[in-house]
Coordinates of C-alpha atoms and ligand atoms in Angstrom, one line a residue:
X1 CA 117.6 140.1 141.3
X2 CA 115.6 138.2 138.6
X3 CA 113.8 135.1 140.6
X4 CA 113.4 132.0 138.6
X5 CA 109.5 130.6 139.1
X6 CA 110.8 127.6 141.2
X7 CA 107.6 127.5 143.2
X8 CA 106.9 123.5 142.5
X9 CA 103.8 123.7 140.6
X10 CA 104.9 126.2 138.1
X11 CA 108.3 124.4 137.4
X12 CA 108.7 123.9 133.7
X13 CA 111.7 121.3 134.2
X14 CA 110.1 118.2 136.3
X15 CA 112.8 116.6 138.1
X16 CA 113.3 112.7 137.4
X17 CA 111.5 111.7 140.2
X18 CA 108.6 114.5 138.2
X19 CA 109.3 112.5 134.8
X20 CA 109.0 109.1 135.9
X21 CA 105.7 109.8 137.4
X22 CA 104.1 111.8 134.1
X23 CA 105.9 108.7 131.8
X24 CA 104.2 106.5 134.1
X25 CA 100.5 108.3 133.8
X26 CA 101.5 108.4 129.7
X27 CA 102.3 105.4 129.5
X28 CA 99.1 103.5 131.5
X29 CA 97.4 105.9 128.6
X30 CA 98.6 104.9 126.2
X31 CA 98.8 101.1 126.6
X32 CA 95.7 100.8 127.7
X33 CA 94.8 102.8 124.3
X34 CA 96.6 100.5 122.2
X35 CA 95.5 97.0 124.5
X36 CA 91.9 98.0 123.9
X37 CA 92.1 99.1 120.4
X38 CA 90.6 96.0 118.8
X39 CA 87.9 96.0 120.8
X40 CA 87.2 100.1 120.3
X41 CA 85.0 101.0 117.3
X42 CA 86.7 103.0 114.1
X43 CA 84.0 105.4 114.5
X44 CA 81.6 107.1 117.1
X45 CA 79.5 109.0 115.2
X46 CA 76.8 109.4 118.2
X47 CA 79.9 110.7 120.3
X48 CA 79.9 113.8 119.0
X49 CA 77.8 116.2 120.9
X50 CA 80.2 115.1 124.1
X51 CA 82.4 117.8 123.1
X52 CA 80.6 120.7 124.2
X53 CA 82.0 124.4 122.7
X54 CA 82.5 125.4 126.1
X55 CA 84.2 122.9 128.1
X56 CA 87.1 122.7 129.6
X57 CA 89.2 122.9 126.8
X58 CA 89.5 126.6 127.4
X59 CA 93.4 128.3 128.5
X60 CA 93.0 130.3 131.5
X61 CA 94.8 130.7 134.9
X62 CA 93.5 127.3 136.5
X63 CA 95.7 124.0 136.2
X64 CA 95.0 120.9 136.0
X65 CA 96.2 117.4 136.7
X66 CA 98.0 115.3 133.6
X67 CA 95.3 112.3 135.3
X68 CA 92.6 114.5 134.7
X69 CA 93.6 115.6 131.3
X70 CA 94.2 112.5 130.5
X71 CA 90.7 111.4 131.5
X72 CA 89.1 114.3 129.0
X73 CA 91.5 113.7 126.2
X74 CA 89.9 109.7 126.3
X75 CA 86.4 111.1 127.2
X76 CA 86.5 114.0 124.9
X77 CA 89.2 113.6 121.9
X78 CA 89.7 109.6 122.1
X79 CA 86.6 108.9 121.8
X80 CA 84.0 111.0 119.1
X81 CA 84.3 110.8 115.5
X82 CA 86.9 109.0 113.7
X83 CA 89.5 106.7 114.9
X84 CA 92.1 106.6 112.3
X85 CA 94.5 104.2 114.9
X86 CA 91.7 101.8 114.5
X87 CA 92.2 98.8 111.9
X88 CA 88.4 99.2 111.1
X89 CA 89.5 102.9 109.8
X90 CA 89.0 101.8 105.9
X91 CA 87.8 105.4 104.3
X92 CA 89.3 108.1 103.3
X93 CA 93.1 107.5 103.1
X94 CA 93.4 105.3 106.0
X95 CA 96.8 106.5 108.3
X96 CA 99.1 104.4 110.7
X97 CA 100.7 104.9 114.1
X98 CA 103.2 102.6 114.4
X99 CA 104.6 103.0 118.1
X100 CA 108.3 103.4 117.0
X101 CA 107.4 106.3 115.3
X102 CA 105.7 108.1 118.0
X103 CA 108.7 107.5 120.1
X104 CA 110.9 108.9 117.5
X105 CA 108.8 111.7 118.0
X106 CA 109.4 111.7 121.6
X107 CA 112.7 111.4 121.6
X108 CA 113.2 114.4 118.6
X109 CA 110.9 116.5 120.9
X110 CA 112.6 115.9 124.3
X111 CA 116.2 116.5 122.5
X112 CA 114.3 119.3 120.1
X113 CA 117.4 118.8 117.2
X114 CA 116.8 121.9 114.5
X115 CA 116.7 119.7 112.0
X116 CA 116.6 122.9 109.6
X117 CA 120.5 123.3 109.0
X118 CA 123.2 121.6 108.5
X119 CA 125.1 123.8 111.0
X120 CA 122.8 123.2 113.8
X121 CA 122.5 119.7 113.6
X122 CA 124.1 117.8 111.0
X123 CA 123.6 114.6 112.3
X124 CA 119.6 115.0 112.5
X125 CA 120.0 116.6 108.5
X126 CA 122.4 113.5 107.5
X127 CA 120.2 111.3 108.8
X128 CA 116.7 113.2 106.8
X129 CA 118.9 113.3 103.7
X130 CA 119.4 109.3 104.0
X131 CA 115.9 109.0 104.1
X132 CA 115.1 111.4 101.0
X133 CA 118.1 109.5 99.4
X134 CA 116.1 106.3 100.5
X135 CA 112.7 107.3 98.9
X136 CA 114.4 108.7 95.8
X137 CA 116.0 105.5 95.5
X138 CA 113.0 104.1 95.8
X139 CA 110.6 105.4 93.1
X140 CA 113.9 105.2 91.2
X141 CA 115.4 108.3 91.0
X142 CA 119.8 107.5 90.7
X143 CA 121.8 110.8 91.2
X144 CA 121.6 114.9 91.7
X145 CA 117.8 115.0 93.2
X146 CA 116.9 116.1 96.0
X147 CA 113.8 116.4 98.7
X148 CA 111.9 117.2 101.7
X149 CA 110.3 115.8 104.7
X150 CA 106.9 117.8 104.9
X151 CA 104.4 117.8 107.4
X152 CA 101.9 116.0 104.4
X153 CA 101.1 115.2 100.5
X154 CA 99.8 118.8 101.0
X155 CA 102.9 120.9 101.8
X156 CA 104.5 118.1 99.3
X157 CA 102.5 118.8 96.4
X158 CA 103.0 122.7 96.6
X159 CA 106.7 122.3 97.5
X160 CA 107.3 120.2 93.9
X161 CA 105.1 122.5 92.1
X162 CA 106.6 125.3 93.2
X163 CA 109.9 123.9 92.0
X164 CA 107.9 123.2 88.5
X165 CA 107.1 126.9 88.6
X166 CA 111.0 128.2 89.3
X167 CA 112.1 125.5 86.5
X168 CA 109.8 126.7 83.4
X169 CA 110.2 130.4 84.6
X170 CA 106.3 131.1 84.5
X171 CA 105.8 134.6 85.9
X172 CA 103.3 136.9 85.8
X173 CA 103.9 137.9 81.8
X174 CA 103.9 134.3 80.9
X175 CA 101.3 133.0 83.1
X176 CA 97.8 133.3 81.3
X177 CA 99.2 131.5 78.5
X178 CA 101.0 128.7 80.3
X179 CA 99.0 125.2 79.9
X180 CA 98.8 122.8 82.8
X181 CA 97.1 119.4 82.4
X182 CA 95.9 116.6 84.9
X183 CA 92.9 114.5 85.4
X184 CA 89.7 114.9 87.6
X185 CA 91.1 112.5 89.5
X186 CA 94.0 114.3 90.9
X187 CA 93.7 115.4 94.7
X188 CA 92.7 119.1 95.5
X189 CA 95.4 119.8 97.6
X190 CA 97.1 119.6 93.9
X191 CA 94.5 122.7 93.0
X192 CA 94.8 124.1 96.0
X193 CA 98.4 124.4 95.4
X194 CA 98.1 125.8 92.2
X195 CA 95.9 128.4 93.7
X196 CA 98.4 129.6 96.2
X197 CA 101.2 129.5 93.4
X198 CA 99.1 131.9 91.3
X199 CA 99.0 129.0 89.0
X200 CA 95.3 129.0 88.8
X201 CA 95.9 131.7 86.4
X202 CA 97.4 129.2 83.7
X203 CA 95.2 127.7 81.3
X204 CA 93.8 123.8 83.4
X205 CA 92.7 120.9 80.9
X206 CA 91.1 118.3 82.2
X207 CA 92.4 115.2 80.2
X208 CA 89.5 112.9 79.9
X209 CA 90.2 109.5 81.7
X210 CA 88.8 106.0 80.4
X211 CA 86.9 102.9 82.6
X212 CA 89.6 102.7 84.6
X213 CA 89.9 106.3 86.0
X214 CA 93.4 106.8 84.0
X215 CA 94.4 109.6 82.2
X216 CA 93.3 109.2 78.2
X217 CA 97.1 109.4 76.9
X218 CA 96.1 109.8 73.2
X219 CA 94.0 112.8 74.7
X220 CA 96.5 115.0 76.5
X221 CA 98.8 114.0 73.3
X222 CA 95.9 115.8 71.3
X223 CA 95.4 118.8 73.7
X224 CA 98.8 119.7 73.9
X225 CA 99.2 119.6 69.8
X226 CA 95.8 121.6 69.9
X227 CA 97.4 123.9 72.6
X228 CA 100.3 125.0 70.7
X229 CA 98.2 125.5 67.3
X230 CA 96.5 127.9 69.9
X231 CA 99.7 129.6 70.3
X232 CA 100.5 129.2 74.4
X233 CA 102.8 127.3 76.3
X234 CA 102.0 123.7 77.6
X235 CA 104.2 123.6 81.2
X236 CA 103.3 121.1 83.5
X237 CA 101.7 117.6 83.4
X238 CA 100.1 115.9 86.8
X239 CA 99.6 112.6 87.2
X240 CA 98.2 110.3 89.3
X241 CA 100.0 107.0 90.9
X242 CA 97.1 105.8 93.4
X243 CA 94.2 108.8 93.3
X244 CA 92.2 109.3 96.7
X245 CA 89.2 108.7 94.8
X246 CA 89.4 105.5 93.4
X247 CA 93.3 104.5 93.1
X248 CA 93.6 105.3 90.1
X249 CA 97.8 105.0 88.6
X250 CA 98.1 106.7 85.4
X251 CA 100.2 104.9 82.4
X252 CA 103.3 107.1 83.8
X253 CA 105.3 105.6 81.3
X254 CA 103.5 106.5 78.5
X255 CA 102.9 110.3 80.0
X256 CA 106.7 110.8 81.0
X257 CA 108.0 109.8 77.2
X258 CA 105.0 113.2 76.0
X259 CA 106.4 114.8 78.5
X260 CA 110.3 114.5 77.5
X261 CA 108.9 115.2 73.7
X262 CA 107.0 118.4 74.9
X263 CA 109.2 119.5 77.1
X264 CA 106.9 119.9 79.7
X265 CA 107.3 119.1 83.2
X266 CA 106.3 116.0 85.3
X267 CA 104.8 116.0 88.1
X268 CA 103.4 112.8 89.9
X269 CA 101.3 112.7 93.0
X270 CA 101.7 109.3 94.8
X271 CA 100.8 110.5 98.2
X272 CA 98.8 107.8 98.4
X273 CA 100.0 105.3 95.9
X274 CA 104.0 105.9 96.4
X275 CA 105.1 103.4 99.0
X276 CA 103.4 100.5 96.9
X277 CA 106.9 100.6 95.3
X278 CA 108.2 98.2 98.1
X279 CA 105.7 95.5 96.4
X280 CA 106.3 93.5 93.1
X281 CA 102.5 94.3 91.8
X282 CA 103.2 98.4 93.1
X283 CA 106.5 98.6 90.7
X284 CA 105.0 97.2 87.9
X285 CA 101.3 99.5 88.2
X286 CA 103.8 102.6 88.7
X287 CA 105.8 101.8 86.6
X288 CA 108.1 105.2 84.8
X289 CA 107.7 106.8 88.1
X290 CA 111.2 106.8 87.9
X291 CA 111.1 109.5 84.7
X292 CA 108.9 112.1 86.3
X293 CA 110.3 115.6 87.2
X294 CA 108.8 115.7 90.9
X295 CA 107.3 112.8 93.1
X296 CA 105.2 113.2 96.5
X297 CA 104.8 110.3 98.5
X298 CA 103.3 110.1 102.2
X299 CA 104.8 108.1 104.6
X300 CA 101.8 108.9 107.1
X301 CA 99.8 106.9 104.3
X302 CA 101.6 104.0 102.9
X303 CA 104.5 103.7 105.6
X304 CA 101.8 103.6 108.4
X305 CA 103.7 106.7 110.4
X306 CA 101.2 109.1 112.6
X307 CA 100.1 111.8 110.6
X308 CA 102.7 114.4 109.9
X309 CA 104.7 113.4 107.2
X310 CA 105.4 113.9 103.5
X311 CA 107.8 113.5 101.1
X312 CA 108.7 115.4 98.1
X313 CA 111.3 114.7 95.6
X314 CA 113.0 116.6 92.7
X315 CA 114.9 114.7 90.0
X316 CA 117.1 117.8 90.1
X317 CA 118.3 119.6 93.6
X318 CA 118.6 122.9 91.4
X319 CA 115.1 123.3 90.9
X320 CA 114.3 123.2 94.5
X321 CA 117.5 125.2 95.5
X322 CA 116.7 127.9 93.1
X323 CA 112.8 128.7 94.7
X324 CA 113.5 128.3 98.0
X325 CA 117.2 128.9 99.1
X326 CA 118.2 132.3 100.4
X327 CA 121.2 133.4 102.7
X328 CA 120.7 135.6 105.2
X329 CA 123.3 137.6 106.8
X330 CA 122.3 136.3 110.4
X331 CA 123.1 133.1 109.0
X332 CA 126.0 133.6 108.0
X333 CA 128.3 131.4 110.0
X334 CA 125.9 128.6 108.9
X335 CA 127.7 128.8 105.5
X336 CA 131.2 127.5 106.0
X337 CA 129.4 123.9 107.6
X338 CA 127.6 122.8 104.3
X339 CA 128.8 119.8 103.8
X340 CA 125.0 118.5 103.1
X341 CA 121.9 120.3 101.8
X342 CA 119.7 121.7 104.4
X343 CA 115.4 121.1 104.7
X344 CA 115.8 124.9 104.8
X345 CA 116.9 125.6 101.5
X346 CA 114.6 122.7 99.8
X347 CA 111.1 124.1 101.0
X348 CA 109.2 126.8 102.8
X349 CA 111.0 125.6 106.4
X350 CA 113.1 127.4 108.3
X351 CA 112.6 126.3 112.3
X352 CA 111.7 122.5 112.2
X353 CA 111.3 120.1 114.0
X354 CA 113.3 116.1 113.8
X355 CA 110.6 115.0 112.1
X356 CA 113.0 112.7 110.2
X357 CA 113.2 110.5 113.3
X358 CA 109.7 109.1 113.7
X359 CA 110.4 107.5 110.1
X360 CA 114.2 106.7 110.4
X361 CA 113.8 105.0 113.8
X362 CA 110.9 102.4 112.4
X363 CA 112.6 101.8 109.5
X364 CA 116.1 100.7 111.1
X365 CA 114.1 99.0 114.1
X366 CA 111.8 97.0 111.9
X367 CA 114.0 97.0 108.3
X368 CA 112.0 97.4 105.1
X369 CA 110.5 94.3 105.0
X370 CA 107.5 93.9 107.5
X371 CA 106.1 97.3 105.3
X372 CA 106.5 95.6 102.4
X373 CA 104.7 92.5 103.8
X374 CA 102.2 94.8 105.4
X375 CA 101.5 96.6 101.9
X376 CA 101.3 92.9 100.2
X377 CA 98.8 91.8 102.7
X378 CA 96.8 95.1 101.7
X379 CA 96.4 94.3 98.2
X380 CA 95.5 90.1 98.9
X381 CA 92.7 92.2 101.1
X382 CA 90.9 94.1 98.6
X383 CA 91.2 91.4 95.8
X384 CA 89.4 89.0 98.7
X385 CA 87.0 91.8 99.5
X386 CA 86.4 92.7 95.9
X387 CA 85.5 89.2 95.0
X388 CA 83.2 88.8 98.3
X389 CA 80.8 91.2 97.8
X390 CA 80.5 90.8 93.8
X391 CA 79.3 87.6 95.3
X392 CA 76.7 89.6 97.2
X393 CA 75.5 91.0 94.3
X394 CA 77.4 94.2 94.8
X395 CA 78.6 96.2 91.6
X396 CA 82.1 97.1 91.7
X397 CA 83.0 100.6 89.7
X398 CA 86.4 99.5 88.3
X399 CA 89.2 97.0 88.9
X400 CA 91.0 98.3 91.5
X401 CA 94.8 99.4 90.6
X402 CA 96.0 99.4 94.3
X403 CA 93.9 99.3 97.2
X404 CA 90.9 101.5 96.8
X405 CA 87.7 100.7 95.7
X406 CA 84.3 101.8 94.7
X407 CA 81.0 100.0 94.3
X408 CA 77.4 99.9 94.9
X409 CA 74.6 97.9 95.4
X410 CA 71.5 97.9 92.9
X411 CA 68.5 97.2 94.6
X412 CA 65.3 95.8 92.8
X413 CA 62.5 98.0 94.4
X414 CA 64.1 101.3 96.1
X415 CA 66.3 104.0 94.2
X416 CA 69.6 103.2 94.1
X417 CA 71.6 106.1 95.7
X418 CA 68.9 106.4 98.5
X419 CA 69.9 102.7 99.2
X420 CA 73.1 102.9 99.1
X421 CA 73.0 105.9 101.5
X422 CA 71.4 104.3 103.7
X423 CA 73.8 101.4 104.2
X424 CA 76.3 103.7 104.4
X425 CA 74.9 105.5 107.2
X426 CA 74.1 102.3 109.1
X427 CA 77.6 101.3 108.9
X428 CA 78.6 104.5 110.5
X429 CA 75.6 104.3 113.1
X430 CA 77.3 100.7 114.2
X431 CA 80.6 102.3 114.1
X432 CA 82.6 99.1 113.9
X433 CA 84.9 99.8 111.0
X434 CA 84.4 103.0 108.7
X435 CA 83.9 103.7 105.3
X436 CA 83.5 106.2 103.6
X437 CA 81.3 107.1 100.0
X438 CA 82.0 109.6 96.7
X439 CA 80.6 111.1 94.0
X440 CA 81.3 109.9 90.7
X441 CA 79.4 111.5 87.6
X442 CA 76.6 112.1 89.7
X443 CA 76.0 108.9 91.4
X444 CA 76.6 107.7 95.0
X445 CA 78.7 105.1 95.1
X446 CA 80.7 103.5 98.5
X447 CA 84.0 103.5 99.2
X448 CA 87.0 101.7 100.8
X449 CA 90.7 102.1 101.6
X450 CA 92.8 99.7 102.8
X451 CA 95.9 100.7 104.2
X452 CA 96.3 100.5 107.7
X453 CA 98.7 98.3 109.1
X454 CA 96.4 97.2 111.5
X455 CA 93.6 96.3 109.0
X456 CA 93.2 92.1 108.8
X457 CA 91.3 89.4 107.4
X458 CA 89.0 90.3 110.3
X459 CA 87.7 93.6 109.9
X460 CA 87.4 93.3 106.1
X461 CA 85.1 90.3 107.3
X462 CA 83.0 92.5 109.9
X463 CA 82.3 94.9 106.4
X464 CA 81.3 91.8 104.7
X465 CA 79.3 90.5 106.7
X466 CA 77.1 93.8 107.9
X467 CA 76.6 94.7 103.9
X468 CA 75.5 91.3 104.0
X469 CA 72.9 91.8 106.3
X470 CA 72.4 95.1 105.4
X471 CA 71.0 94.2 102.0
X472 CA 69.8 90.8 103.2
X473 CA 67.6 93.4 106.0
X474 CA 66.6 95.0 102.5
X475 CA 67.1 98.7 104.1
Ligands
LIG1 C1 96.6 111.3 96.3 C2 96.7 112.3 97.4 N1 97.4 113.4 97.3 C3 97.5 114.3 98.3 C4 96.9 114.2 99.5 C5 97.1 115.2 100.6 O1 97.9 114.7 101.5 P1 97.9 115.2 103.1 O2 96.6 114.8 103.6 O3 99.0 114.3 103.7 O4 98.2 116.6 103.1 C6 96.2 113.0 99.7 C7 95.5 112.8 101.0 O5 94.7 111.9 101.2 C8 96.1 112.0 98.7 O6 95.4 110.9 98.8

């Protein structure tokens, strides 16, 4: 006789009575996460050495209460280092969290569709094609592409490029004297990619960019001439429409008509930049989006969903369907039910999860237009922020395309990077909103994002007004 394990504490199927009483302890959690959230600084730098290597984090045969875990998750993960559901979370690439979303993900995880195949669950692949239908739509792509959820810009990036790859046949005859061409500015998930796609191995120009951070057009027009006087094979162009580093959007137009000329593919990375689209000032500063060969945008970034989702779009399905779709005999059966494309044959997926639902259920809850309102109110932000601190004396490194910015203060008697060091580290030491700094030619400069949801009038003031006592302190 095979016993099931039915003794009560090792019961993987709570009853109701089981499930209302974990929701419950989940839910206290999390409300009182989100209720105290204004008050709860974007980063706790001084928290860190309260997560001891070995604690209790460990698997072994003891169990614990969900209270208890709940108690280290706040003590020990909730708590140290960076709080990216914090509206004072302005470095990096700020993310979201709307709560929607993370109950789409609840739901997708308690049903657990396989959002994979068509044949397992079309309704979960109709309703991720609608929303890859959407996005195209979006950027302005009309008819035969095609796309992916991913789990991030990462997984985006190498998904299109592998498609780029598959489309201009570079193999391992052709490779060496393929050309590709992009910008220091471009993300190094991009590289990375390239790396794992063996396209390291092609021939990489760095275009110079001008004031602004774009791509010098006239320059890559030049290197590509130069390249084929050279005798090898320019392939692949990658652009920029909102770079981490500064937010930099590339003249796409202007690329995309070289490209069509050259023949060369397009590839945009708007991770960051992408959902801008949804604004008047967005469409115009992206402006020939529409015309490049593959698009990545991040809904985790500009669509303020918890981490864990990308988008990448092909202007044409074959290009995708060609590198990654196979048919194996197992799945046979699977074959006479494709009435739609399935994530499985559009990236390296098979087993997946409904990830489609913690965007789809926000964006039918809410409609469109709060994120569009939400990405408006970003950009009124960083032109008020901009303006403040050149007030303060402040030194901004470039006009800011979208909602990133650099600057710097210059300080009469002390060296300048040492200064502006130190103000960063005191904003991190006070921990009410975060920022974060980068390199540029050499020099330090600081650094903000603005693009969570939650971000207001009111923490862009609390930055305001500690620079201003930080340099007013002279540090
Ligand atoms: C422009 C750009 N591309 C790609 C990425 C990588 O995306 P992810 O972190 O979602 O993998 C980022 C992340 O910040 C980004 O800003």
């Amino acid at each position: 006789m095979i016993t099931p394990p039915l003794d009560k504490d090792m019961n993987l199927e709570p009853t109701l009575e089981g499930r209302t009483r974990l929701m419950h302890i989940v839910q206290e959690y999390t409300d009182n996460f989100l209720d105290t959230l204004s008050e709860q600084k974007a980063y706790q730098g001084d928290k860190y050495n309260k997560v001891p290597q070995d604690s209790d984090f460990y698997i072994d045969e003891d169990i614990t209460g969900l209270k208890d875990l709940l108690g280290l998750l706040h003590d020990r993960v909730d708590q140290p280092g960076l709080n990216p559901a914090s509206g004072g979370h302005l470095g990096y690439i700020p993310g979201g969290g709307i709560y929607t979303a993370a109950l789409g993900d609840f739901i997708a995880a308690v049903t657990n569709r396989y959002a994979g195949v068509f044949y397992a669950s079309p309704g979960a692949v109709r309703i991720e094609n609608a929303l890859i239908r959407w996005a195209g739509n979006l950027i302005g792509y009309k008819k035969n592409f095609a796309g992916n959820l991913t789990s991030g810009g990462s997984i985006a990036n190498l998904t299109a490029l592998a498609g780029a790859k598959t489309a201009h046949n570079i193999k391992s005859r052709n490779i060496e004297n393929s050309v590709i061409y992009t910008t220091k500015q471009t993300h190094h998930s991009v590289l990375k990619a390239l790396r794992l796609l063996s396209l390291d191995e092609c021939v990489l120009r760095y275009i110079p960019t001008d004031i602004q951070f774009k791509m010098q057009v006239s320059e890559l027009e030049n290197q590509i001439e130069n390249d084929r006087q050279l005798n090898l094979s320019p392939f692949l162009v990658i652009a920029n429409a909102g770079s981490t580093d500064v937010g930099a959007t590339d003249d796409l137009q202007r690329i995309a008509a070289i490209c069509t000329k050259q023949n060369l593919w397009l590839h945009v990375d708007a991770a960051y930049g992408g959902f801008f689209m949804l604004t008047e000032h967005g469409k115009k500063k992206l402006k020939g989006i529409e015309l490049a060969d593959s698009v990545v945008l991040d809904p985790h970034k500009g669509l303020f969903l918890p981490y864990g989702t990308g988008i990448v779009l092909l202007k044409q399905a074959n290009h995708l369907l060609n590198t990654f779709s196979y048919s194996p005999s197992y799945m046979q059966d699977a074959k006479d039910y494709e009435q739609e494309l399935s994530p499985m044959d559009l990236s390296p997926e098979m087993s997946r999860n409904f990830r489609g639902l913690r965007m789809w259920l926000p964006l039918k809850i809410h409609g469109v237009k709060p994120f569009e309102m939400c990405l408006n109110e970003k950009l009124e932000l960083m032109r008020y922020f901009c303006e403040s601190i050149q007030k303060l004396g402040f030194e901004l490194g470039h006009t800011p395309d979208l909602t990133v910015a650099v600057y710097r203060y210059n300080p009469q008697k002390t060296d300048r990077d040492t200064f502006n060091r130190n103000v960063l580290k005191k904003i991190h030491d006070d921990g009410k909103v975060f920022i974060s700094s980068t390199n540029i030619d050499g020099a330090f400069w600081l650094r903000i994002a603005i693009l969570s949801f939650r971000t207001h009038k009111r923490e862009i003031d609390i930055l305001i007004n500690t620079l201003r006592e930080l340099i007013e302190s002279d540090i």
